Amino acid sequence: MNRLLILSFLFLLYGVREAHSQRFTVMSWNVENLFDCRDDSLKDDGEFLPASERRWTLGRYWRKQDQLARTIAAVEPQNGWPLLVGLMEVENDSVVFDLTRRSPLRRAGYNFLVTQSLDVRGIDVALLYQSSCFRLISHCSVRVPSAQNGFRPTRDILHATGTLPSGDTLHVLTVHLPSRAGNSRQSSRHRELAMSAICTVLDSLQGKKTVLMGDFNAEPSDPLLKMLADRMVSLMPQRKSDLRKAKGTYVYQGRWGYLDHIFVSPALLPQAQPQAEVAAFPFLTDKDGHPFRTYRGPYYAGGISDHFPVFVELEF
């Protein structure tokens, strides 16, 4: 009898633990110049208009939107949709509205946030979130002090806070650091400035469950990412063998690199550390196995993006 009681207790305990576990998928993707086809007099978006050299038409625009929706759906073919999707290089909230409300992605029921930064070209970062499982508490844009330090304005840092079904509060930072621009010392200083702004936010969230994701324009070995070492844990491949196997998220002049990353705070890290995956789906690749770009210079290639998405399933 005592043995039966013990087994029943263990069964109930295991059931409670299972009920309180939380699984969700996080995805990050630089979607390569998701511009609308309208002229914004306040931004330098002239190259993405129907009459421009690129001939960015409504037909090409909606083709890209449908492909973006297809990709996000492919990340979670069994379990529905990623809980959180960070997007880089979106022009405004109109293009994100079209993606979440007027493309096949409308079935997912995403809500979204978009920054309104001072970037000259008008590109920003966005966060899609499932409001049924990530109940938004607050959000803000954190401005990188670029102009004050002699740089061209860059993208804001998007900081969103919400609660999960488990009752836990989750902080999500979506970023797109300045370009490497030929790996010059000036571009490095600008990226360091942006990273310092990120670290300031992370220091205010010490001990809290936090996800940091985006296009960092930095390789895993870049000293820039060492600024995060005492604050966050990278979920990207770190060993040289893993890096060679997965190739990367971006290729330039035949050289692969990991510019896109997902980090979590130690408070969010499960006992078995997961590793983010590169979503190099066949329909995202060209004949050379590279990301199938929308444009090659000014010429329309018909692809989706020059970056592969990265995603990870988290459980805690």
Short mmCIF file of C-alpha atoms in Angstrom, two decimals:
data_model
loop_
_atom_site.label_atom_id
_atom_site.label_comp_id
_atom_site.label_asym_id
_atom_site.label_seq_id
_atom_site.Cartn_x
_atom_site.Cartn_y
_atom_site.Cartn_z
CA MET A 1 0.00 0.00 0.00
CA ASN A 2 2.79 2.41 0.92
CA ARG A 3 4.48 1.60 -2.39
CA LEU A 4 1.30 2.51 -4.28
CA LEU A 5 1.06 5.79 -2.41
CA ILE A 6 4.66 6.65 -3.26
CA LEU A 7 4.14 5.84 -6.94
CA SER A 8 0.97 7.95 -7.01
CA PHE A 9 2.80 10.85 -5.40
CA LEU A 10 5.64 10.63 -7.92
CA PHE A 11 3.16 10.50 -10.79
CA LEU A 12 1.38 13.61 -9.53
CA LEU A 13 4.68 15.40 -8.98
CA TYR A 14 5.83 14.60 -12.49
CA GLY A 15 2.50 15.81 -13.86
CA VAL A 16 2.83 19.12 -12.04
CA ARG A 17 6.35 19.58 -13.40
CA GLU A 18 5.14 18.90 -16.92
CA ALA A 19 2.25 21.34 -16.52
CA HIS A 20 4.64 24.11 -15.53
CA SER A 21 7.19 23.54 -18.30
CA GLN A 22 7.06 26.08 -21.09
CA ARG A 23 8.12 25.46 -24.67
CA PHE A 24 8.26 28.07 -27.36
CA THR A 25 10.14 28.81 -30.56
CA VAL A 26 12.03 32.04 -31.22
CA MET A 27 13.00 33.05 -34.75
CA SER A 28 15.23 35.86 -36.06
CA TRP A 29 15.54 36.94 -39.69
CA ASN A 30 17.00 39.76 -41.74
CA VAL A 31 14.47 39.87 -44.59
CA GLU A 32 16.52 42.03 -47.00
CA ASN A 33 14.87 45.35 -47.68
CA LEU A 34 11.17 44.76 -47.14
CA PHE A 35 10.04 48.07 -48.64
CA ASP A 36 6.60 49.08 -49.82
CA CYS A 37 6.15 50.63 -53.27
CA ARG A 38 5.26 54.15 -52.08
CA ASP A 39 7.61 57.11 -51.87
CA ASP A 40 8.29 58.39 -48.36
CA SER A 41 9.50 61.97 -48.65
CA LEU A 42 11.17 61.73 -45.24
CA LYS A 43 13.30 58.69 -46.13
CA ASP A 44 15.80 57.73 -48.82
CA ASP A 45 13.67 54.93 -50.28
CA GLY A 46 13.80 55.96 -53.95
CA GLU A 47 15.53 52.77 -55.09
CA PHE A 48 12.49 50.71 -54.07
CA LEU A 49 9.82 52.28 -56.26
CA PRO A 50 8.16 51.01 -59.47
CA ALA A 51 9.96 53.59 -61.63
CA SER A 52 13.38 53.10 -60.02
CA GLU A 53 16.27 51.13 -61.50
CA ARG A 54 15.23 48.17 -59.33
CA ARG A 55 11.62 48.38 -60.58
CA TRP A 56 10.16 47.37 -57.25
CA THR A 57 6.54 46.67 -58.22
CA LEU A 58 3.47 45.51 -56.32
CA GLY A 59 3.76 42.11 -57.96
CA ARG A 60 7.31 41.65 -56.66
CA TYR A 61 6.31 43.06 -53.27
CA TRP A 62 3.47 40.58 -52.75
CA ARG A 63 5.54 37.69 -54.05
CA LYS A 64 8.10 38.46 -51.35
CA GLN A 65 5.41 38.78 -48.67
CA ASP A 66 3.99 35.36 -49.57
CA GLN A 67 7.47 33.81 -49.45
CA LEU A 68 8.16 35.35 -46.04
CA ALA A 69 4.92 33.88 -44.72
CA ARG A 70 5.80 30.47 -46.18
CA THR A 71 9.18 30.51 -44.45
CA ILE A 72 7.83 31.43 -41.02
CA ALA A 73 5.27 28.64 -41.35
CA ALA A 74 8.00 26.15 -42.32
CA VAL A 75 9.93 26.76 -39.10
CA GLU A 76 7.13 25.16 -37.06
CA PRO A 77 5.38 22.67 -39.39
CA GLN A 78 4.16 20.47 -36.51
CA ASN A 79 3.60 22.81 -33.59
CA GLY A 80 1.92 25.76 -35.26
CA TRP A 81 3.86 29.01 -35.40
CA PRO A 82 6.92 30.47 -33.67
CA LEU A 83 5.92 32.39 -30.57
CA LEU A 84 8.29 35.27 -31.35
CA VAL A 85 9.70 36.38 -34.72
CA GLY A 86 12.26 39.18 -34.88
CA LEU A 87 12.57 40.83 -38.30
CA MET A 88 15.29 43.17 -39.56
CA GLU A 89 15.20 45.51 -42.59
CA VAL A 90 11.49 46.33 -42.63
CA GLU A 91 10.61 49.80 -43.88
CA ASN A 92 7.62 50.61 -41.69
CA ASP A 93 4.58 49.25 -39.88
CA SER A 94 2.63 49.11 -43.19
CA VAL A 95 4.78 46.31 -44.60
CA VAL A 96 4.52 44.38 -41.33
CA PHE A 97 0.74 44.92 -41.32
CA ASP A 98 0.58 43.46 -44.83
CA LEU A 99 2.67 40.48 -43.74
CA THR A 100 0.58 39.69 -40.66
CA ARG A 101 -2.87 40.65 -41.95
CA ARG A 102 -2.88 40.34 -45.74
CA SER A 103 -0.49 37.48 -46.54
CA PRO A 104 -1.03 33.76 -45.78
CA LEU A 105 0.54 34.52 -42.38
CA ARG A 106 -2.77 36.08 -41.29
CA ARG A 107 -3.85 32.61 -40.14
CA ALA A 108 -1.22 32.79 -37.40
CA GLY A 109 -2.88 35.75 -35.69
CA TYR A 110 0.34 37.65 -34.96
CA ASN A 111 0.42 41.06 -33.36
CA PHE A 112 3.49 43.18 -34.04
CA LEU A 113 5.74 46.01 -32.91
CA VAL A 114 7.93 48.15 -35.18
CA THR A 115 10.55 50.76 -34.27
CA GLN A 116 10.60 54.25 -35.81
CA SER A 117 14.32 54.93 -35.93
CA LEU A 118 16.27 57.71 -37.65
CA ASP A 119 17.94 55.38 -40.16
CA VAL A 120 18.35 57.37 -43.39
CA ARG A 121 16.94 54.62 -45.61
CA GLY A 122 14.04 54.08 -43.24
CA ILE A 123 14.71 50.46 -42.37
CA ASP A 124 13.74 49.28 -38.89
CA VAL A 125 13.30 46.17 -36.77
CA ALA A 126 10.03 44.48 -35.88
CA LEU A 127 8.75 41.81 -33.52
CA LEU A 128 5.87 39.48 -34.33
CA TYR A 129 4.32 37.80 -31.29
CA GLN A 130 1.50 35.42 -30.50
CA SER A 131 -0.59 37.52 -28.12
CA SER A 132 -2.39 34.46 -26.75
CA CYS A 133 0.89 33.14 -25.31
CA PHE A 134 2.96 36.33 -25.01
CA ARG A 135 0.80 38.92 -23.30
CA LEU A 136 2.43 42.25 -23.95
CA ILE A 137 3.09 44.35 -20.84
CA SER A 138 5.19 47.15 -22.33
CA HIS A 139 7.53 48.03 -25.16
CA CYS A 140 9.96 50.79 -26.04
CA SER A 141 12.58 51.77 -28.60
CA VAL A 142 16.08 52.44 -27.34
CA ARG A 143 17.99 54.88 -29.52
CA VAL A 144 21.67 54.34 -30.24
CA PRO A 145 23.44 57.71 -29.81
CA SER A 146 24.96 57.59 -33.30
CA ALA A 147 24.64 61.24 -34.35
CA GLN A 148 26.06 62.48 -31.05
CA ASN A 149 29.20 60.47 -31.79
CA GLY A 150 29.64 61.46 -35.42
CA PHE A 151 27.92 58.49 -37.09
CA ARG A 152 24.95 58.21 -39.41
CA PRO A 153 21.82 57.22 -37.43
CA THR A 154 21.25 53.49 -37.14
CA ARG A 155 18.35 51.28 -36.14
CA ASP A 156 16.76 51.51 -32.69
CA ILE A 157 16.78 48.60 -30.24
CA LEU A 158 13.29 47.17 -29.75
CA HIS A 159 12.59 46.09 -26.16
CA ALA A 160 9.33 44.22 -25.52
CA THR A 161 8.15 42.75 -22.21
CA GLY A 162 5.38 40.18 -21.85
CA THR A 163 4.10 37.29 -19.75
CA LEU A 164 4.02 33.64 -20.79
CA PRO A 165 1.26 31.12 -19.88
CA SER A 166 3.52 29.86 -17.09
CA GLY A 167 3.28 33.28 -15.48
CA ASP A 168 6.92 34.11 -16.16
CA THR A 169 7.85 37.55 -17.45
CA LEU A 170 9.98 37.52 -20.59
CA HIS A 171 12.02 40.41 -22.01
CA VAL A 172 12.76 40.37 -25.74
CA LEU A 173 15.36 42.57 -27.44
CA THR A 174 15.43 42.72 -31.25
CA VAL A 175 18.42 44.45 -32.83
CA HIS A 176 20.14 45.25 -36.12
CA LEU A 177 23.61 46.61 -35.55
CA PRO A 178 25.36 48.95 -38.02
CA SER A 179 26.97 47.52 -41.14
CA ARG A 180 30.56 46.30 -41.17
CA ALA A 181 31.14 48.54 -44.22
CA GLY A 182 34.43 47.01 -45.31
CA ASN A 183 35.44 46.13 -41.75
CA SER A 184 36.80 49.64 -41.23
CA ARG A 185 37.75 50.93 -37.79
CA GLN A 186 34.96 53.47 -38.02
CA SER A 187 32.30 50.81 -38.64
CA SER A 188 33.69 48.80 -35.73
CA ARG A 189 33.40 51.79 -33.40
CA HIS A 190 29.80 52.34 -34.49
CA ARG A 191 28.89 48.71 -33.80
CA GLU A 192 30.62 48.95 -30.41
CA LEU A 193 28.51 52.01 -29.63
CA ALA A 194 25.34 50.08 -30.50
CA MET A 195 26.47 47.11 -28.41
CA SER A 196 27.13 49.41 -25.44
CA ALA A 197 23.51 50.59 -25.69
CA ILE A 198 22.36 46.96 -25.70
CA CYS A 199 24.51 46.15 -22.67
CA THR A 200 23.02 49.09 -20.78
CA VAL A 201 19.56 47.60 -21.29
CA LEU A 202 20.77 44.12 -20.32
CA ASP A 203 22.36 45.45 -17.13
CA SER A 204 18.96 46.84 -16.12
CA LEU A 205 17.49 43.34 -16.65
CA GLN A 206 20.08 41.43 -14.65
CA GLY A 207 18.65 38.18 -13.26
CA LYS A 208 15.57 38.34 -15.50
CA LYS A 209 14.51 36.03 -18.32
CA THR A 210 15.67 37.69 -21.52
CA VAL A 211 16.03 36.85 -25.22
CA LEU A 212 18.33 38.92 -27.43
CA MET A 213 18.23 38.32 -31.18
CA GLY A 214 18.99 39.95 -34.48
CA ASP A 215 21.57 40.79 -37.11
CA PHE A 216 24.72 41.80 -35.22
CA ASN A 217 26.93 42.15 -38.30
CA ALA A 218 29.51 40.20 -36.28
CA GLU A 219 30.92 36.68 -36.40
CA PRO A 220 30.89 34.44 -33.28
CA SER A 221 34.62 35.12 -32.88
CA ASP A 222 34.24 38.90 -33.18
CA PRO A 223 35.52 40.73 -30.05
CA LEU A 224 32.31 42.75 -30.21
CA LEU A 225 30.28 39.78 -28.97
CA LYS A 226 32.59 39.32 -26.00
CA MET A 227 30.85 42.35 -24.51
CA LEU A 228 27.90 40.01 -23.93
CA ALA A 229 29.93 37.21 -22.32
CA ASP A 230 29.03 38.01 -18.69
CA ARG A 231 25.45 38.91 -19.51
CA MET A 232 24.05 36.44 -22.05
CA VAL A 233 24.63 32.93 -23.41
CA SER A 234 24.91 32.40 -27.16
CA LEU A 235 22.79 29.62 -28.62
CA MET A 236 24.64 29.70 -31.95
CA PRO A 237 27.25 27.10 -32.94
CA GLN A 238 30.60 27.90 -31.29
CA ARG A 239 32.94 25.03 -32.15
CA LYS A 240 34.82 25.23 -35.43
CA SER A 241 33.46 21.83 -36.50
CA ASP A 242 29.88 23.00 -35.97
CA LEU A 243 30.55 26.30 -37.73
CA ARG A 244 31.96 24.52 -40.78
CA LYS A 245 29.08 22.07 -40.87
CA ALA A 246 26.35 24.70 -40.82
CA LYS A 247 28.28 27.19 -43.01
CA GLY A 248 26.47 30.31 -41.76
CA THR A 249 23.56 32.68 -42.24
CA TYR A 250 25.09 34.99 -44.84
CA VAL A 251 27.61 34.74 -47.65
CA TYR A 252 29.61 37.56 -49.20
CA GLN A 253 31.95 37.08 -52.14
CA GLY A 254 31.92 33.33 -51.52
CA ARG A 255 32.76 33.63 -47.81
CA TRP A 256 30.20 32.35 -45.30
CA GLY A 257 29.59 34.00 -41.95
CA TYR A 258 27.32 33.96 -38.92
CA LEU A 259 26.02 37.50 -38.64
CA ASP A 260 22.66 36.55 -37.10
CA HIS A 261 22.48 35.41 -33.48
CA ILE A 262 20.16 34.39 -30.66
CA PHE A 263 21.20 34.85 -27.02
CA VAL A 264 19.40 34.09 -23.76
CA SER A 265 20.06 35.19 -20.22
CA PRO A 266 21.30 32.59 -17.69
CA ALA A 267 17.91 32.87 -15.97
CA LEU A 268 16.24 31.51 -19.11
CA LEU A 269 18.76 28.81 -19.89
CA PRO A 270 17.48 25.25 -19.36
CA GLN A 271 19.68 22.47 -17.97
CA ALA A 272 20.28 21.06 -21.46
CA GLN A 273 21.43 24.04 -23.51
CA PRO A 274 19.72 24.05 -26.91
CA GLN A 275 21.47 25.15 -30.09
CA ALA A 276 19.87 27.45 -32.60
CA GLU A 277 19.39 26.12 -36.11
CA VAL A 278 19.88 27.79 -39.45
CA ALA A 279 16.71 27.47 -41.54
CA ALA A 280 18.44 26.78 -44.86
CA PHE A 281 15.30 25.37 -46.47
CA PRO A 282 15.65 24.32 -50.14
CA PHE A 283 13.29 27.07 -51.31
CA LEU A 284 15.49 29.66 -49.54
CA THR A 285 18.64 28.66 -51.43
CA ASP A 286 19.89 29.38 -54.93
CA LYS A 287 21.66 26.93 -57.24
CA ASP A 288 24.94 27.44 -55.34
CA GLY A 289 23.36 26.70 -51.95
CA HIS A 290 23.57 30.34 -50.92
CA PRO A 291 20.67 32.42 -49.54
CA PHE A 292 18.41 33.20 -52.51
CA ARG A 293 18.52 36.99 -52.64
CA THR A 294 15.71 39.27 -53.76
CA TYR A 295 18.22 41.45 -55.63
CA ARG A 296 21.75 41.02 -56.92
CA GLY A 297 22.89 44.63 -57.05
CA PRO A 298 20.17 46.50 -58.96
CA TYR A 299 18.95 43.34 -60.72
CA TYR A 300 15.89 41.43 -59.52
CA ALA A 301 16.78 37.81 -58.71
CA GLY A 302 13.37 36.76 -57.41
CA GLY A 303 14.53 35.28 -54.11
CA ILE A 304 13.45 35.98 -50.55
CA SER A 305 16.44 37.27 -48.60
CA ASP A 306 20.23 37.41 -48.55
CA HIS A 307 20.18 35.98 -45.01
CA PHE A 308 18.99 32.61 -43.73
CA PRO A 309 16.71 32.74 -40.68
CA VAL A 310 17.82 31.27 -37.35
CA PHE A 311 15.50 29.73 -34.77
CA VAL A 312 15.57 27.80 -31.52
CA GLU A 313 13.06 25.96 -29.34
CA LEU A 314 13.34 26.91 -25.67
CA GLU A 315 11.96 25.06 -22.69
CA PHE A 316 12.15 25.97 -19.04
#
